[in-house]
XYZ file of N, CA, C and O in Angstrom:
492
model
N 7.043 -7.852 38.935
C 6.224 -6.890 39.645
C 4.812 -7.479 39.800
O 4.300 -8.104 38.882
N 4.190 -7.227 40.908
C 2.856 -7.711 41.228
C 1.839 -7.163 40.224
O 1.875 -5.985 39.862
N 0.901 -8.000 39.779
C -0.095 -7.588 38.792
C -0.961 -6.442 39.303
O -1.343 -5.561 38.532
N -1.253 -6.437 40.593
C -2.053 -5.352 41.168
C -1.302 -4.029 41.088
O -1.886 -2.998 40.750
N -0.017 -4.061 41.364
C 0.802 -2.847 41.278
C 0.838 -2.345 39.832
O 0.724 -1.137 39.580
N 0.964 -3.256 38.890
C 0.980 -2.880 37.470
C -0.342 -2.226 37.083
O -0.360 -1.196 36.401
N -1.458 -2.800 37.538
C -2.771 -2.217 37.232
C -2.920 -0.820 37.825
O -3.430 0.090 37.176
N -2.471 -0.660 39.068
C -2.563 0.655 39.714
C -1.704 1.673 38.955
O -2.146 2.797 38.694
N -0.472 1.291 38.622
C 0.395 2.192 37.853
C -0.225 2.533 36.502
O -0.197 3.687 36.071
N -0.782 1.518 35.843
C -1.400 1.747 34.535
C -2.538 2.764 34.642
O -2.568 3.754 33.916
N -3.471 2.508 35.567
C -4.632 3.386 35.648
C -4.286 4.774 36.184
O -4.873 5.768 35.755
N -3.326 4.856 37.090
C -2.920 6.166 37.609
C -2.287 7.011 36.509
O -2.661 8.178 36.321
N -1.351 6.434 35.774
C -0.676 7.212 34.721
C -1.602 7.472 33.543
O -1.635 8.585 33.010
N -2.379 6.471 33.158
C -3.293 6.650 32.031
C -4.365 7.678 32.380
O -4.736 8.508 31.538
N -4.842 7.646 33.611
C -5.827 8.632 34.048
C -5.276 10.048 34.013
O -5.956 10.978 33.550
N -4.046 10.213 34.471
C -3.424 11.552 34.424
C -3.250 12.037 32.987
O -3.503 13.211 32.680
N -2.833 11.143 32.119
C -2.652 11.500 30.708
C -3.996 11.883 30.093
O -4.113 12.912 29.406
N -5.008 11.060 30.337
C -6.325 11.317 29.757
C -6.906 12.642 30.262
O -7.406 13.447 29.468
N -6.821 12.874 31.568
C -7.343 14.128 32.122
C -6.575 15.321 31.548
O -7.166 16.324 31.140
N -5.240 15.205 31.491
C -4.439 16.287 30.916
C -4.805 16.556 29.468
O -4.920 17.719 29.048
N -5.006 15.492 28.699
C -5.352 15.676 27.290
C -6.776 16.210 27.122
O -7.043 16.985 26.200
N -7.692 15.811 27.998
C -9.056 16.355 27.906
C -9.082 17.842 28.247
O -9.752 18.630 27.571
N -8.342 18.238 29.284
C -8.235 19.670 29.582
C -7.563 20.410 28.430
O -7.982 21.503 28.042
N -6.495 19.797 27.883
C -5.819 20.398 26.733
C -6.736 20.511 25.536
O -6.728 21.520 24.819
N -7.548 19.481 25.310
C -8.489 19.507 24.188
C -9.443 20.684 24.319
O -9.696 21.411 23.353
N -9.952 20.884 25.528
C -10.863 22.007 25.748
C -10.145 23.348 25.554
O -10.632 24.230 24.850
N -8.977 23.486 26.166
C -8.240 24.753 26.087
C -7.828 25.075 24.660
O -7.937 26.216 24.208
N -7.371 24.073 23.932
C -6.922 24.295 22.562
C -8.108 24.551 21.634
O -8.078 25.468 20.811
N -9.146 23.736 21.746
C -10.291 23.877 20.845
C -11.033 25.180 21.085
O -11.517 25.806 20.137
N -11.096 25.618 22.344
C -11.749 26.896 22.648
C -10.813 28.076 22.396
O -11.221 29.221 22.554
N -9.594 27.778 22.017
C -8.565 28.790 21.727
C -8.412 29.772 22.887
O -8.506 30.988 22.714
N -8.143 29.220 24.055
C -7.961 30.065 25.230
C -6.777 31.011 25.001
O -5.831 30.673 24.279
N -6.831 32.177 25.606
C -5.738 33.146 25.424
C -4.370 32.577 25.822
O -3.371 32.859 25.163
N -4.328 31.758 26.884
C -3.050 31.183 27.318
C -2.476 30.264 26.243
O -1.269 30.265 26.000
N -3.332 29.471 25.612
C -2.871 28.564 24.554
C -2.355 29.371 23.374
O -1.268 29.106 22.852
N -3.116 30.373 22.947
C -2.704 31.176 21.788
C -1.413 31.946 22.071
O -0.543 32.036 21.200
N -1.269 32.462 23.303
C -0.028 33.150 23.671
C 1.141 32.176 23.692
O 2.241 32.500 23.243
N 0.901 30.981 24.226
C 1.953 29.962 24.275
C 2.404 29.542 22.883
O 3.604 29.409 22.625
N 1.449 29.342 21.980
C 1.803 28.966 20.609
C 2.582 30.093 19.929
O 3.573 29.840 19.240
N 2.125 31.326 20.131
C 2.820 32.470 19.530
C 4.240 32.589 20.082
O 5.185 32.863 19.321
N 4.408 32.365 21.380
C 5.728 32.427 22.009
C 6.677 31.413 21.375
O 7.876 31.672 21.233
N 6.137 30.263 20.992
C 6.952 29.217 20.380
C 7.105 29.394 18.873
O 7.825 28.636 18.232
N 6.398 30.377 18.315
C 6.509 30.641 16.885
C 5.515 29.875 16.027
O 5.686 29.790 14.816
N 4.483 29.330 16.648
C 3.476 28.568 15.910
C 2.242 29.415 15.656
O 1.892 30.272 16.470
N 1.530 29.155 14.561
C 0.297 29.909 14.288
C -0.829 29.460 15.214
O -0.866 28.318 15.678
N -1.767 30.361 15.469
C -2.875 30.076 16.364
C -3.774 28.950 15.885
O -4.359 28.231 16.695
N -3.881 28.789 14.572
C -4.776 27.736 14.071
C -4.280 26.335 14.416
O -5.043 25.369 14.332
N -3.034 26.203 14.836
C -2.532 24.895 15.256
C -3.345 24.362 16.448
O -3.507 23.151 16.598
N -3.889 25.279 17.246
C -4.723 24.863 18.382
C -5.948 24.095 17.908
O -6.393 23.155 18.569
N -6.491 24.467 16.763
C -7.680 23.787 16.238
C -7.345 22.418 15.657
O -8.240 21.600 15.436
N -6.084 22.154 15.416
C -5.647 20.830 14.960
C -5.312 19.964 16.171
O -5.732 18.808 16.270
N -4.554 20.531 17.102
C -4.120 19.764 18.269
C -5.248 19.499 19.265
O -5.267 18.449 19.909
N -6.182 20.428 19.403
C -7.268 20.271 20.370
C -8.076 18.996 20.170
O -8.163 18.159 21.085
N -8.685 18.814 18.997
C -9.434 17.575 18.783
C -8.552 16.325 18.871
O -8.993 15.290 19.368
N -7.312 16.416 18.415
C -6.409 15.259 18.496
C -6.163 14.875 19.949
O -6.119 13.686 20.285
N -6.014 15.863 20.818
C -5.820 15.577 22.246
C -7.049 14.882 22.830
O -6.937 13.923 23.589
N -8.228 15.370 22.491
C -9.455 14.760 22.986
C -9.630 13.334 22.489
O -9.967 12.435 23.269
N -9.386 13.118 21.208
C -9.521 11.776 20.646
C -8.492 10.813 21.238
O -8.794 9.640 21.474
N -7.287 11.315 21.491
C -6.267 10.432 22.086
C -6.670 10.017 23.495
O -6.474 8.872 23.884
N -7.245 10.931 24.255
C -7.688 10.591 25.612
C -8.756 9.499 25.564
O -8.699 8.533 26.331
N -9.692 9.641 24.656
C -10.742 8.625 24.530
C -10.162 7.279 24.100
O -10.548 6.232 24.626
N -9.240 7.302 23.157
C -8.633 6.049 22.676
C -7.840 5.361 23.782
O -7.824 4.133 23.860
N -7.180 6.135 24.626
C -6.402 5.525 25.718
C -7.306 4.900 26.774
O -6.931 3.918 27.411
N -8.490 5.434 26.938
C -9.396 4.924 27.962
C -10.293 3.792 27.465
O -10.803 3.012 28.257
N -10.487 3.702 26.156
C -11.405 2.698 25.609
C -10.634 1.421 25.294
O -9.706 1.435 24.490
N -11.031 0.308 25.898
C -10.218 -0.913 25.791
C -10.427 -1.760 24.530
O -9.661 -2.679 24.288
N -11.426 -1.484 23.717
C -11.802 -2.404 22.643
C -10.853 -2.439 21.444
O -10.810 -3.429 20.734
N -10.132 -1.378 21.187
C -9.337 -1.291 19.973
C -7.851 -1.093 20.294
O -7.359 0.033 20.330
N -7.118 -2.183 20.522
C -5.707 -2.045 20.922
C -4.840 -1.346 19.869
O -3.931 -0.608 20.224
N -5.112 -1.539 18.593
C -4.313 -0.861 17.569
C -4.537 0.645 17.629
O -3.599 1.434 17.482
N -5.766 1.056 17.849
C -6.067 2.480 17.994
C -5.346 3.054 19.213
O -4.819 4.165 19.167
N -5.289 2.269 20.278
C -4.582 2.697 21.492
C -3.090 2.863 21.208
O -2.468 3.817 21.670
N -2.519 1.941 20.423
C -1.101 2.061 20.032
C -0.872 3.389 19.304
O 0.095 4.098 19.577
N -1.765 3.707 18.365
C -1.639 4.959 17.619
C -1.814 6.167 18.532
O -1.142 7.194 18.358
N -2.710 6.053 19.492
C -2.903 7.158 20.441
C -1.634 7.382 21.260
O -1.209 8.524 21.461
N -1.025 6.290 21.731
C 0.238 6.429 22.465
C 1.303 7.080 21.579
O 2.055 7.947 22.038
N 1.363 6.667 20.320
C 2.347 7.267 19.405
C 2.075 8.756 19.230
O 2.997 9.583 19.299
N 0.816 9.104 19.017
C 0.465 10.512 18.833
C 0.782 11.358 20.045
O 1.329 12.467 19.936
N 0.457 10.843 21.219
C 0.749 11.577 22.459
C 2.262 11.734 22.618
O 2.756 12.802 22.992
N 2.994 10.671 22.297
C 4.462 10.736 22.402
C 5.025 11.798 21.472
O 5.852 12.620 21.880
N 4.583 11.803 20.218
C 5.079 12.811 19.267
C 4.697 14.220 19.706
O 5.498 15.150 19.599
N 3.477 14.374 20.196
C 3.023 15.682 20.655
C 3.870 16.183 21.821
O 4.313 17.331 21.841
N 4.117 15.299 22.783
C 4.872 15.694 23.982
C 6.338 15.959 23.636
O 6.932 16.916 24.132
N 6.917 15.115 22.790
C 8.303 15.364 22.363
C 8.414 16.700 21.623
O 9.337 17.477 21.864
N 7.459 16.945 20.732
C 7.461 18.217 19.998
C 7.316 19.403 20.925
O 7.996 20.420 20.777
N 6.442 19.275 21.908
C 6.249 20.367 22.873
C 7.514 20.597 23.688
O 7.953 21.736 23.872
N 8.102 19.505 24.166
C 9.312 19.641 24.982
C 10.452 20.279 24.212
O 11.123 21.188 24.714
N 10.662 19.803 22.998
C 11.743 20.370 22.189
C 11.456 21.815 21.788
O 12.362 22.648 21.746
N 10.184 22.119 21.492
C 9.825 23.498 21.152
C 10.102 24.432 22.323
O 10.672 25.513 22.141
N 9.725 24.016 23.526
C 9.975 24.857 24.707
C 11.466 24.972 24.990
O 11.956 26.040 25.366
N 12.192 23.886 24.799
C 13.643 23.904 25.012
C 14.319 24.855 24.032
O 15.140 25.691 24.426
N 13.971 24.756 22.750
C 14.587 25.612 21.730
C 14.184 27.078 21.879
O 14.932 27.970 21.484
N 13.002 27.324 22.465
C 12.561 28.700 22.711
C 13.140 29.248 24.019
O 12.828 30.361 24.414
N 13.984 28.422 24.679
C 14.604 28.793 25.955
C 13.567 29.088 27.034
O 13.752 29.951 27.887
N 12.482 28.347 26.988
C 11.428 28.462 27.988
C 11.904 27.755 29.256
O 12.324 26.601 29.204
N 11.839 28.418 30.411
C 12.336 27.788 31.643
C 11.513 26.566 32.074
O 11.983 25.751 32.852
N 10.307 26.429 31.580
C 9.452 25.286 31.935
C 9.535 24.168 30.903
O 8.590 23.393 30.762
N 10.649 24.067 30.216
C 10.787 23.075 29.146
C 10.703 21.638 29.651
O 10.384 20.725 28.901
N 10.984 21.417 30.932
C 11.019 20.042 31.459
C 9.630 19.437 31.635
O 9.489 18.205 31.629
N 8.610 20.255 31.770
C 7.259 19.742 32.033
C 6.810 18.715 30.995
O 6.325 17.645 31.371
N 6.933 18.971 29.682
C 6.520 17.944 28.729
C 7.320 16.645 28.855
O 6.778 15.561 28.627
N 8.577 16.747 29.227
C 9.389 15.541 29.370
C 8.955 14.723 30.589
O 9.035 13.492 30.578
N 8.470 15.391 31.628
C 7.903 14.678 32.781
C 6.629 13.956 32.336
O 6.399 12.802 32.697
N 5.820 14.639 31.535
C 4.616 14.022 30.977
C 4.987 12.812 30.118
O 4.289 11.799 30.121
N 6.117 12.895 29.427
C 6.588 11.779 28.598
C 6.901 10.552 29.457
O 6.648 9.422 29.037
N 7.411 10.762 30.648
C 7.669 9.646 31.568
C 6.343 8.972 31.934
O 6.251 7.738 31.965
N 5.302 9.767 32.182
C 3.980 9.195 32.462
C 3.494 8.351 31.288
O 2.947 7.260 31.480
N 3.699 8.859 30.076
C 3.285 8.126 28.873
C 4.053 6.804 28.787
O 3.470 5.754 28.492
N 5.340 6.835 29.054
C 6.157 5.617 28.994
C 5.706 4.594 30.026
O 5.601 3.398 29.720
N 5.402 5.040 31.238
C 4.935 4.115 32.279
C 3.570 3.555 31.902
O 3.330 2.349 32.017
N 2.690 4.397 31.427
C 1.363 3.945 31.016
C 1.464 2.908 29.908
O 0.840 1.844 29.970
N 2.254 3.203 28.899
C 2.394 2.291 27.761
C 3.017 0.961 28.194
O 2.535 -0.113 27.835
N 4.074 1.030 28.974
C 4.773 -0.178 29.410
C 3.864 -1.062 30.266
O 3.817 -2.278 30.073
N 3.141 -0.449 31.180
C 2.251 -1.247 32.036
C 1.078 -1.797 31.232
O 0.641 -2.930 31.466
N 0.572 -1.042 30.264
C -0.513 -1.548 29.406
C -0.046 -2.777 28.629
O -0.745 -3.764 28.545
N 1.179 -2.708 28.082
C 1.709 -3.855 27.327
C 1.867 -5.077 28.237
O 1.605 -6.203 27.815
N 2.291 -4.869 29.480
C 2.416 -5.994 30.413
C 1.057 -6.605 30.713
O 0.917 -7.822 30.768
N 0.052 -5.764 30.905
C -1.298 -6.266 31.167
C -1.846 -7.017 29.953
O -2.502 -8.050 30.100
N -1.561 -6.514 28.760
C -1.996 -7.189 27.536
C -1.305 -8.544 27.382
O -1.921 -9.515 26.963
N -0.026 -8.589 27.702
C 0.723 -9.834 27.582
C 0.199 -10.882 28.573
O 0.187 -12.071 28.261
N -0.239 -10.436 29.732
C -0.779 -11.366 30.728
C -2.123 -11.966 30.293
O -2.479 -13.046 30.729
N -2.842 -11.242 29.419
C -4.123 -11.760 28.910
C -3.916 -12.925 27.964
O -4.743 -13.804 27.875
N -2.798 -12.882 27.234
C -2.564 -13.901 26.197
C -2.102 -15.230 26.745
O -1.817 -15.516 27.805
């Protein structure tokens, strides 16, 4: 695949992930009614928003900041676990929108794969 195409895919998917996580960080940390209702619907306590909110914000920053590749690896892992947990929670709660987190997971996979290709080209 062309290096330019890989860069475009990387930045497009990483940008979507970062923006989604920054919005999520704000919504969760501010404990918006939609977030609290969603957590309650899934059977989770409201205080989980105060744990996930900052983690979402920090993961977005780690994905965008190029200096610490190990931190970026951990951010990708955290986002993956978060999205898998969300998808499975919605699926088990019989939520009709259960597929949305799994679509987000595809974005994470494309972002991670293209980032690794770009890193390999540097070496």
